[in-house]
mmCIF file of C-alpha atoms and ligand atoms in Angstrom:
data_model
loop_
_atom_site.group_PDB
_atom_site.id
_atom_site.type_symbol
_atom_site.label_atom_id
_atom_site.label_comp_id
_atom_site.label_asym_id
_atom_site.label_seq_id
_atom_site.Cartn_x
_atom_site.Cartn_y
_atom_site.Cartn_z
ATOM 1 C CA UNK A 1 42.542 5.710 -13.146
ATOM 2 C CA UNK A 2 40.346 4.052 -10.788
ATOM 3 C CA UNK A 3 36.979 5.748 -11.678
ATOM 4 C CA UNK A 4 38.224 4.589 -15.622
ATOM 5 C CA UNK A 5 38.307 0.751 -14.168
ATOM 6 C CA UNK A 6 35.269 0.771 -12.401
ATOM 7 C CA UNK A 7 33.217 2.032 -15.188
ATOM 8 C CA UNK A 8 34.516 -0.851 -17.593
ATOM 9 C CA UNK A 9 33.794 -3.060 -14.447
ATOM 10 C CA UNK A 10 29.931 -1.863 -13.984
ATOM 11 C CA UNK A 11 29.801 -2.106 -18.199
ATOM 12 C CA UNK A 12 30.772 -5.999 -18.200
ATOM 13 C CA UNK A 13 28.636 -6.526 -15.074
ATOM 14 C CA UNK A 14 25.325 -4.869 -16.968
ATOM 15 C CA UNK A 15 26.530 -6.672 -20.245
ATOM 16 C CA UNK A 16 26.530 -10.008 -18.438
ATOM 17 C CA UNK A 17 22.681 -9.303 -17.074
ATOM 18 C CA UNK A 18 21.691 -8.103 -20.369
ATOM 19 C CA UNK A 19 22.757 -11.513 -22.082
ATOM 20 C CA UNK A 20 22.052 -13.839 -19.246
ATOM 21 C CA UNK A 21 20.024 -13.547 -16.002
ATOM 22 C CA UNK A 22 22.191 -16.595 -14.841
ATOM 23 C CA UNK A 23 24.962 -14.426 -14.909
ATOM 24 C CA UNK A 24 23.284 -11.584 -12.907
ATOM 25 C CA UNK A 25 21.979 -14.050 -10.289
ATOM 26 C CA UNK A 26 23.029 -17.642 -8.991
ATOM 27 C CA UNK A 27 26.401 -18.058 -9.895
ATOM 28 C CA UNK A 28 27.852 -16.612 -6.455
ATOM 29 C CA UNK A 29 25.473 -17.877 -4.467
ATOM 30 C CA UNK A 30 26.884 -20.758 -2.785
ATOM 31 C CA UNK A 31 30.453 -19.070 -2.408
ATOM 32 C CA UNK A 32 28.605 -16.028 -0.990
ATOM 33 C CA UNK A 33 25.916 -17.158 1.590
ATOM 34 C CA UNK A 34 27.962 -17.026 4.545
ATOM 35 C CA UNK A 35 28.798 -13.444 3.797
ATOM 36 C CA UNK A 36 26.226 -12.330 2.663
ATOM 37 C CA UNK A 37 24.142 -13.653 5.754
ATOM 38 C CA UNK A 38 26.632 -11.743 7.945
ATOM 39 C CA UNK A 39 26.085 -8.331 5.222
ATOM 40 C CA UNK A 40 22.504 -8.605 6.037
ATOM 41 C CA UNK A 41 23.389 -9.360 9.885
ATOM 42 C CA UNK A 42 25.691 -6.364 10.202
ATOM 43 C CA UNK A 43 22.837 -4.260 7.953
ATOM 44 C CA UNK A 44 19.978 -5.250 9.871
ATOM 45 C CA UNK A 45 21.509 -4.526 13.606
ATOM 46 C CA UNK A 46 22.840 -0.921 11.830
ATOM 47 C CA UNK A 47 19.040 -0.547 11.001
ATOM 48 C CA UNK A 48 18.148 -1.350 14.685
ATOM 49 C CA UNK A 49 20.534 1.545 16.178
ATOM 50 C CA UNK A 50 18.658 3.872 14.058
ATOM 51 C CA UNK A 51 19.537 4.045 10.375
ATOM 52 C CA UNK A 52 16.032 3.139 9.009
ATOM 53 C CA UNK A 53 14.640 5.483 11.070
ATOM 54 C CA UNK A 54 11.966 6.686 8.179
ATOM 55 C CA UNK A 55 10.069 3.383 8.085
ATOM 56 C CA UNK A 56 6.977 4.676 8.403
ATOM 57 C CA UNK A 57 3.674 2.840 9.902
ATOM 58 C CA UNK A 58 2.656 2.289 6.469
ATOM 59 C CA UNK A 59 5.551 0.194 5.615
ATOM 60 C CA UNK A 60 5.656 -1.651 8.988
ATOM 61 C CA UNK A 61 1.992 -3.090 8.173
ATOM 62 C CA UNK A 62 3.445 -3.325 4.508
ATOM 63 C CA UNK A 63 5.871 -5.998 5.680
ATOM 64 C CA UNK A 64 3.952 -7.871 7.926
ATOM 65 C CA UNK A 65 1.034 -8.737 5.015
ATOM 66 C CA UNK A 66 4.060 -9.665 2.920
ATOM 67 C CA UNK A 67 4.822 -12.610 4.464
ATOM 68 C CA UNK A 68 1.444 -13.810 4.360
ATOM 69 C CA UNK A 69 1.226 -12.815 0.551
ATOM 70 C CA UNK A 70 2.814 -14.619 -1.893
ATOM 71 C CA UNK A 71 2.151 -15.412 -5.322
ATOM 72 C CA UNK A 72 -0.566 -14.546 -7.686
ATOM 73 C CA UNK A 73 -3.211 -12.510 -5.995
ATOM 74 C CA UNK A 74 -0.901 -11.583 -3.052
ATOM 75 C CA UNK A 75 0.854 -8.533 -2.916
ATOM 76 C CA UNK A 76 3.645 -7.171 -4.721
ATOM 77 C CA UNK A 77 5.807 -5.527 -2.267
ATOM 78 C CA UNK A 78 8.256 -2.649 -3.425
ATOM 79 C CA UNK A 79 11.128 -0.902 -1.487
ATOM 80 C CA UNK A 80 11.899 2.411 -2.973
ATOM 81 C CA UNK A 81 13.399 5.567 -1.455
ATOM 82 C CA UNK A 82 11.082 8.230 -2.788
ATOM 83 C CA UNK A 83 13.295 10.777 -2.949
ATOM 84 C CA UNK A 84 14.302 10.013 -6.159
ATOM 85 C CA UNK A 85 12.298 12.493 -9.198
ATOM 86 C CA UNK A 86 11.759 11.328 -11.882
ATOM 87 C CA UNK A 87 12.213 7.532 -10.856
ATOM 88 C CA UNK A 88 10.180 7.300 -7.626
ATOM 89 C CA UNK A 89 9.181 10.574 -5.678
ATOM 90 C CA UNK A 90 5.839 11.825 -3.753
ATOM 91 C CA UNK A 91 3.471 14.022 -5.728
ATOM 92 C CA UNK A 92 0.258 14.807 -3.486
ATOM 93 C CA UNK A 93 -1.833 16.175 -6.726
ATOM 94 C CA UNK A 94 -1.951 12.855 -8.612
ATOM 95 C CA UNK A 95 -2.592 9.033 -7.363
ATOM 96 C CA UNK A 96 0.156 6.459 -8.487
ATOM 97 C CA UNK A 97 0.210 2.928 -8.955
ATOM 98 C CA UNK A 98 -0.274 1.529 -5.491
ATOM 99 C CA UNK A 99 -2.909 4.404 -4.706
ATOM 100 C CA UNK A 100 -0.709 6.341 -2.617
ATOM 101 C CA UNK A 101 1.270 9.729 -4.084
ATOM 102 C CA UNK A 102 4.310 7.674 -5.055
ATOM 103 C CA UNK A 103 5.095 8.250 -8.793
ATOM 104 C CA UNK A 104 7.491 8.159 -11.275
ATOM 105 C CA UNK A 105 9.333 5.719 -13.639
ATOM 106 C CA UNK A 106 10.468 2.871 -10.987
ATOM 107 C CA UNK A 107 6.949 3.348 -9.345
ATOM 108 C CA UNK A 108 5.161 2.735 -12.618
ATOM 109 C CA UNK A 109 7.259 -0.258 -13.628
ATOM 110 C CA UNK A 110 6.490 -1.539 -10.758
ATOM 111 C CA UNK A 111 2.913 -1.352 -11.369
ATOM 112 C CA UNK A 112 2.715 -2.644 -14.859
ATOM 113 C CA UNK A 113 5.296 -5.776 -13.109
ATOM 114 C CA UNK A 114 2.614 -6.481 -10.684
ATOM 115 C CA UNK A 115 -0.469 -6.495 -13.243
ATOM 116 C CA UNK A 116 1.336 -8.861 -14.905
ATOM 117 C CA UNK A 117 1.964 -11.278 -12.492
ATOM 118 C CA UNK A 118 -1.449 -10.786 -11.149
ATOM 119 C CA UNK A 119 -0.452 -8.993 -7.886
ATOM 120 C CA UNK A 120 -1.296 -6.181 -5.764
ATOM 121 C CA UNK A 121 1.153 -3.714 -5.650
ATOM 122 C CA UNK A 122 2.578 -2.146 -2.262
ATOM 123 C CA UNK A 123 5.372 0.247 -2.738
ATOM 124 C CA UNK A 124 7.437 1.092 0.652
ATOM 125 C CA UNK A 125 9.219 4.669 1.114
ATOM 126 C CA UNK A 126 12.492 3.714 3.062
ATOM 127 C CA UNK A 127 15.835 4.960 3.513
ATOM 128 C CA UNK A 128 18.089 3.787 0.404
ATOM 129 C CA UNK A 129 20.465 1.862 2.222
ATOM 130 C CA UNK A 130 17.773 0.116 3.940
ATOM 131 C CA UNK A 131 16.585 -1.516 0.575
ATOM 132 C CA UNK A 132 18.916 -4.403 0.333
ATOM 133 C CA UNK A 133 18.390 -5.362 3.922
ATOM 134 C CA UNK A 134 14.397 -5.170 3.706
ATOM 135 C CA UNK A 135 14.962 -7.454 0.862
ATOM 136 C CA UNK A 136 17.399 -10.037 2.551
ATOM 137 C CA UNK A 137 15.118 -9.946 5.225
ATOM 138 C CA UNK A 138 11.951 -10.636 3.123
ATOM 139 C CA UNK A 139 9.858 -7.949 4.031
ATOM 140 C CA UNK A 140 10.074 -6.854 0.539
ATOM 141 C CA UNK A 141 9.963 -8.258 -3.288
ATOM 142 C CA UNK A 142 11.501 -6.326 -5.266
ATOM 143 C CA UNK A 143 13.345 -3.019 -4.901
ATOM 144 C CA UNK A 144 12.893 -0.700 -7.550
ATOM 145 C CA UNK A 145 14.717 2.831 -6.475
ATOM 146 C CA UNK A 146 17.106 3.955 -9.722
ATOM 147 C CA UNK A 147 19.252 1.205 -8.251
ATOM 148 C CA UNK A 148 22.438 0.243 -9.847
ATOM 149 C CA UNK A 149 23.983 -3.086 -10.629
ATOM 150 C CA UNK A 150 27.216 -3.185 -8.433
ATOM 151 C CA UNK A 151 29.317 -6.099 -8.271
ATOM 152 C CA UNK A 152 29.085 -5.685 -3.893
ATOM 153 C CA UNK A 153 25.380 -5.354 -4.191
ATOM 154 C CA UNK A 154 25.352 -8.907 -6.711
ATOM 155 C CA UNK A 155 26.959 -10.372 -3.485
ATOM 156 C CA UNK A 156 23.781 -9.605 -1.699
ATOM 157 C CA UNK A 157 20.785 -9.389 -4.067
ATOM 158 C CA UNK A 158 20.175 -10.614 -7.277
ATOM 159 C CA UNK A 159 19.319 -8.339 -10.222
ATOM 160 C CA UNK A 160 17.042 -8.383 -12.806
ATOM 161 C CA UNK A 161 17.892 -7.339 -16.759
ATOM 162 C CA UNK A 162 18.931 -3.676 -16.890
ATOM 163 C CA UNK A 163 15.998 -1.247 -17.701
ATOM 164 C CA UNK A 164 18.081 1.863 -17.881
ATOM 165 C CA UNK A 165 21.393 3.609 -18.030
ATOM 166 C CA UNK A 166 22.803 6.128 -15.912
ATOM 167 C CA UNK A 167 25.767 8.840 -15.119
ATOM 168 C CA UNK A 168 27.450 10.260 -11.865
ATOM 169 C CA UNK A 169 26.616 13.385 -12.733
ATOM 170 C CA UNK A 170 28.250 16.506 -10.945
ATOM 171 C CA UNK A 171 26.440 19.656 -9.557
ATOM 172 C CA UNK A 172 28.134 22.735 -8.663
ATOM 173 C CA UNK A 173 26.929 26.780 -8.031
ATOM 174 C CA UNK A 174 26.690 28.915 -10.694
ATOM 175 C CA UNK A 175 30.196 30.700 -9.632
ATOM 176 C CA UNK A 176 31.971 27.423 -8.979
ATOM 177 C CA UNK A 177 35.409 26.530 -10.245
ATOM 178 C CA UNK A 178 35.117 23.221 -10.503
ATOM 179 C CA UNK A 179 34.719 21.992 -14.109
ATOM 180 C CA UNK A 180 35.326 18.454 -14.148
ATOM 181 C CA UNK A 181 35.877 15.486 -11.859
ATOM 182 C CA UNK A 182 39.293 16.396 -11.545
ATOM 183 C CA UNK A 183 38.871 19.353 -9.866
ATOM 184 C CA UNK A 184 37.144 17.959 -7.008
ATOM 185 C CA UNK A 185 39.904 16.605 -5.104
ATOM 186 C CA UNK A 186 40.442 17.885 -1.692
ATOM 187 C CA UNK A 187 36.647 19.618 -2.024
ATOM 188 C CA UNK A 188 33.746 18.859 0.046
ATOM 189 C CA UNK A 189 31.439 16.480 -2.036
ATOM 190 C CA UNK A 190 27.654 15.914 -0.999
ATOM 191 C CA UNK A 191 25.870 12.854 -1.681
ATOM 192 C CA UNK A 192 22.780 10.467 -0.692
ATOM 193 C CA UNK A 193 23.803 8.030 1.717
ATOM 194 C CA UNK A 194 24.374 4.809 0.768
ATOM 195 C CA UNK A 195 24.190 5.720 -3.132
ATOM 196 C CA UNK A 196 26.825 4.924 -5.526
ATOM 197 C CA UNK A 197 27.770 8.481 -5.784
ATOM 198 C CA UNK A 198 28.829 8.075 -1.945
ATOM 199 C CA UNK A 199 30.817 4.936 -2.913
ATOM 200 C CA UNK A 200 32.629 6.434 -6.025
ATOM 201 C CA UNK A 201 33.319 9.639 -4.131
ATOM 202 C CA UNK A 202 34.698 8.042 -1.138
ATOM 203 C CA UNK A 203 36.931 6.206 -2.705
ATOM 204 C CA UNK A 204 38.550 8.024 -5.359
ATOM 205 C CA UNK A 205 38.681 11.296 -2.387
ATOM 206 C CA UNK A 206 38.518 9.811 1.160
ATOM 207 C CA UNK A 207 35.730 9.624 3.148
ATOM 208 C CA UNK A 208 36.713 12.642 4.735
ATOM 209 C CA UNK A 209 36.180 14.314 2.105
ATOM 210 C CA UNK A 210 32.286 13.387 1.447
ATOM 211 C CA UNK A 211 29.254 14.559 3.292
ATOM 212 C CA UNK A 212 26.417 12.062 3.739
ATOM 213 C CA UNK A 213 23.106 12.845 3.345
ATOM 214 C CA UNK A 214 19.851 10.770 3.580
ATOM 215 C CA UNK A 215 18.070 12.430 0.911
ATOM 216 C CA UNK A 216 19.627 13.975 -2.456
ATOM 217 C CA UNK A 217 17.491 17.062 -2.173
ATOM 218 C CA UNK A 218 19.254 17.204 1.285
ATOM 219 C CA UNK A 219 22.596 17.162 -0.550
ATOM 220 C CA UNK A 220 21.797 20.080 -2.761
ATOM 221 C CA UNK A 221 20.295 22.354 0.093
ATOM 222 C CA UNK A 222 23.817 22.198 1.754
ATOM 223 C CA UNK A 223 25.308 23.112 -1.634
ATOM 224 C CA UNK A 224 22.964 25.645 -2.053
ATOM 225 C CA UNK A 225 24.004 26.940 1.667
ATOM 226 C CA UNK A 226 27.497 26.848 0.703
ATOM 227 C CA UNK A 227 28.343 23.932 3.160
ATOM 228 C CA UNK A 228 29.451 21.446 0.674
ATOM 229 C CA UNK A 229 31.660 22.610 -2.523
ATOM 230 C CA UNK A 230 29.825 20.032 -4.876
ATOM 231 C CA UNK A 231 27.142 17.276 -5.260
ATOM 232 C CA UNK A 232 27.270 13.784 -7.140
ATOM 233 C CA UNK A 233 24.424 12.066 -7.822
ATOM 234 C CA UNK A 234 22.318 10.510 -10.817
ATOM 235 C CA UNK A 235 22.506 12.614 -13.909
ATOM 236 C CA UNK A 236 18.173 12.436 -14.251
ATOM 237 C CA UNK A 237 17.633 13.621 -10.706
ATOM 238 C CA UNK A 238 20.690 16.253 -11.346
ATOM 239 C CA UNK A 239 18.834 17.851 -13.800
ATOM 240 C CA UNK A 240 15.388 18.376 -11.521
ATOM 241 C CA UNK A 241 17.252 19.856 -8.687
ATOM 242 C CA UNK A 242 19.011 21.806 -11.032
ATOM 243 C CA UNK A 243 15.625 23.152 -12.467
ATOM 244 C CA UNK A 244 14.183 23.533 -9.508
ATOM 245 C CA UNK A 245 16.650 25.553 -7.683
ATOM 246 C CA UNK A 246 18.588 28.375 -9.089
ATOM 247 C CA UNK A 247 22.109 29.376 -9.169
ATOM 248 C CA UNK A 248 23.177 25.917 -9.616
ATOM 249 C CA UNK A 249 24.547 24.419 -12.898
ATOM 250 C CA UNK A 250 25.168 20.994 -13.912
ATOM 251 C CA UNK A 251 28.399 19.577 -15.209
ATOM 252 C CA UNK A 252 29.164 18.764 -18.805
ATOM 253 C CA UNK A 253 31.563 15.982 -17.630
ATOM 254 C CA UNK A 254 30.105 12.854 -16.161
ATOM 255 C CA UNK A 255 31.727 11.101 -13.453
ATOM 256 C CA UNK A 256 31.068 7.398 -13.928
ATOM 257 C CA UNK A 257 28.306 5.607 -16.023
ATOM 258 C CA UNK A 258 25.678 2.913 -14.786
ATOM 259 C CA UNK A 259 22.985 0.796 -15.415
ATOM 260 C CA UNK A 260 19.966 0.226 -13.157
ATOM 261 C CA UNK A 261 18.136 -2.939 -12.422
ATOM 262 C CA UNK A 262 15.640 -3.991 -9.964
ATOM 263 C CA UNK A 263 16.744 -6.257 -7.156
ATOM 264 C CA UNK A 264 15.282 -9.366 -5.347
ATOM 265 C CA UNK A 265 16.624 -11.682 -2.719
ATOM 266 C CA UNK A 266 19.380 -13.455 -3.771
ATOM 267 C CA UNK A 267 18.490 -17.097 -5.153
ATOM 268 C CA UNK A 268 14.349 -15.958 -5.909
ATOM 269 C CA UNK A 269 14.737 -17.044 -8.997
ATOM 270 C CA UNK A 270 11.513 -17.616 -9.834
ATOM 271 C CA UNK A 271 10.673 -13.861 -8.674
ATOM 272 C CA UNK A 272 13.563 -12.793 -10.940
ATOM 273 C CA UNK A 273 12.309 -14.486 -14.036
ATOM 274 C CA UNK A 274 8.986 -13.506 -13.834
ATOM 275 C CA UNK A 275 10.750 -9.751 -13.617
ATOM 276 C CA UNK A 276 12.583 -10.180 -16.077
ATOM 277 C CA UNK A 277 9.577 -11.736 -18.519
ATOM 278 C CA UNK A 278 7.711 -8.269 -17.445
ATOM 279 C CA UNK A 279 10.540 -6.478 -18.335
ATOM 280 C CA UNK A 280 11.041 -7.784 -21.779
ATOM 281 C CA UNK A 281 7.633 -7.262 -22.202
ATOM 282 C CA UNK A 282 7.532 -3.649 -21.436
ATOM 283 C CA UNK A 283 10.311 -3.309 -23.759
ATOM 284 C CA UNK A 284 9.203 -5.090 -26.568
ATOM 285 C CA UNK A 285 5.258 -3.661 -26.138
ATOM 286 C CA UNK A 286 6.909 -0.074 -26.384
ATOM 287 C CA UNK A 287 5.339 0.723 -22.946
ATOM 288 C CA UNK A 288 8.867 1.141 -21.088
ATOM 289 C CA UNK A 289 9.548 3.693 -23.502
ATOM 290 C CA UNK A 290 6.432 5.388 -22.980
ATOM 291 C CA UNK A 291 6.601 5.414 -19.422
ATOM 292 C CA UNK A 292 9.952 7.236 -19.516
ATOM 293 C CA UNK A 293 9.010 9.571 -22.173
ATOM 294 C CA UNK A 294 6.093 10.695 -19.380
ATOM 295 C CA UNK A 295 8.944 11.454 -17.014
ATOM 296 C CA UNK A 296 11.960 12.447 -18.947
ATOM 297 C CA UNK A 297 11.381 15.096 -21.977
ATOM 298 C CA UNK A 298 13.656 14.391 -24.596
ATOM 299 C CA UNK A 299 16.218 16.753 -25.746
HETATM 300 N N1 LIG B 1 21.792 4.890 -8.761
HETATM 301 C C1 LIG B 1 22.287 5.197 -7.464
HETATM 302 C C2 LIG B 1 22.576 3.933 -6.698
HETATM 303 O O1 LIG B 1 22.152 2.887 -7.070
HETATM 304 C C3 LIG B 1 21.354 6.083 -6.671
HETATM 305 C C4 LIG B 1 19.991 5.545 -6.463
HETATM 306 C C5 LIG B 1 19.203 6.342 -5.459
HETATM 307 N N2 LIG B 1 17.833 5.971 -5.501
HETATM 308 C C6 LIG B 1 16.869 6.469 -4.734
HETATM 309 N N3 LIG B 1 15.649 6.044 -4.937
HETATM 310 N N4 LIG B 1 17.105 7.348 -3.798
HETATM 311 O O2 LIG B 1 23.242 3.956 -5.682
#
C-alpha cells in the first residue's frame, strides 16, 4: 500500500541523516537549485496573497535584525508555529527561552542550540507552511516546529540529525466507528495545513476528502463540532487535545511513522554542523532527554 511505501521511504531518509549529515544535506543541491528557487518563488508570492497572514510585528522586526546578525553574538533566529504542545506552544504563566511565552521541547532545544553557539535566541510564531519559505528567504536560521524529514522538503531545506520520532496518529469522537486507517476512506479528515498529516491524507483519500486547517487545535474544534469525521496529526500533540477536550479518543493504530529534524537553508552547512554538534551534545550530556521528560510523562 502506499502509506506502507512511504513509511519505509521516510525510515531510509532519517537513517541516512542519522549516519551522515552529507546525506541529509548537499547531495541534491546542484540538481535542485533551479527548482527549488522556483519552490521558494511560488511559496513566497502564495505568502504575499495572504497565506502568512499571522506574521506578527514581532516577527517582522525579528527578520529584519536577522540579516544584520550573524554569527557568534548575533541572533539565533527560529521559525516555529506555536501551535504545536508539547513541542512549541504559548504558555502566558511561565517565560521561555527567548523571554517571550513560547515553550516546549523545540523551543528549548532551540535555546540550549543558541547558548552553545554563543547566540541570542529569537523564536518567530508563523504559519507552518510559511517555515520553509522564511528560511529560503533568510529571514530565519533554523526552523524548529516538530518538523519532519520529507524527501520534498530535502529538495528545499536541509536537515539536521533527527532528534525525535513520530506517528500520524488518528483522533476520532468517543462514538466513532472508525477504528483504523482503513476505515477512513470516503470520511472527512481534518488536519493542519501544510503538515504531513495533510500530505499523507490527501493522497492516500483525495484532497476532497481533507479539511485544512491552520492550526491543529482548529482541526479538533471542527471534530468536536461534528464537521469533520476524523483528525490526523502528530501522535504527542494527539494526546494533549485528547486530554484536554472530552469525548474524543485516540486511535490505537498509527497511520504513518516519522522522524523530526530541524531545518536550515539548503547548502548552510556550516549552520547545519554547528546544529548538529549541539545536537549530539544534548544527546550525549543527557539534557535532550531531560528536556523531553519535562514535556512528555512517560508511560
Ligand atoms: N510533523 C508534522 C510535519 O512536519 C507536523 C508538524 C507541525 N508543527 C507545528 N509546529 N505546527 O508536517
Amino acid at each position: 500500500m502506499k502509506k506502507m511505501k512511504k513509511d519505509i521511504v521516510l525510515a531510509a531518509v532519517a537513517a541516512a541523516c542519522a549516519i551522515s549529515l552529507a546525506a541529509c544535506g548537499g547531495s541534491t543541491q546542484e540538481t535542485t537549485q533551479a527548482e527549488t528557487t522556483t519552490a521558494a518563488a511560488a511559496q513566497e508570492s502564495k505568502e504575499e496573497a495572504g497565506a502568512g497572514e499571522d506574521t506578527s510585528a514581532e516577527a517582522a522586526e525579528a527578520e529584519t535584525e536577522s540579516e544584520a546578525a550573524e554569527g557568534a553574538g548575533g541572533q539565533l533566529i527560529m521559525a516555529t508555529n506555536a501551535e504545536f504542545p508539547p513541542y512549541e506552544y504559548h504558555d502566558s504563566s511561565v517565560t521561555g527561552p527567548d523571554g517571550s511565552d513560547i515553550v516546549g521541547i523545540d523551543a528549548e532545544i532551540a535555546g540550549a542550540i543558541a547558548e552553545n553557539m554563543g547566540r541570542e535566541l529569537v523564536i518567530e510564531d508563523i504559519a507552518f507552511d510559511s517555515i520553509i519559505p522564511e528560511l529560503q528567504s533568510g529571514k530565519a536560521d533554523i526552523g524548529a516546529a516538530g518538523m519532519t524529514v520529507t524527501e520534498d522538503r530535502l529538495m528545499n531545506v536541509d536537515f539536521s540529525d533527527t532528534y525525535a520520532t513520530a506517528v500520524q496518529a488518528i483522533i476520532v469522537t468517543g462514538d466513532s466507528e472508525i477504528a483504523g486507517p482503513d476505515d477512513l476512506a470516503d470520511k472527512l479528515i481534518g488536519v493542519q495545513q501544510g503538515t504531513t498529516g495533510d500530505i499523507y491524507a490527501s493522497d492516500d483519500f483525495g484532497d476532497e476528502n481533507v479539511e485544512r486547517y491552520p492550526k491543529g487545535v482548529d482541526a479538533v474544534q471542527a471534530l468536536i463540532q461534528g464537521k469533520v469525521d476524523a483528525v490526523i496529526i502528530d501522535n504527542e500533540p494527539a494526546k494533549v487535545f485528547v486530554g484536554e477536550n472530552e469525548g474524543l479518543k485516540l486511535l490505537d493504530t498509527a497511520y504513518a511513522e516519522e522522524e523530526y529534524a530541524i531545518a536550515v537553508k539548503k547548502g548552510n552547512t556550516e549552520l547545519l554542523e554547528q546544529v548538529n554538534k549541539a545536537i549530539q551534545e544534548l544527546k550525549e550530556s543527557g539534557k535532550l532527554d531531560e528536556i523531553v521528560a519535562k514535556y512528555i510523562s512517560a508511560e
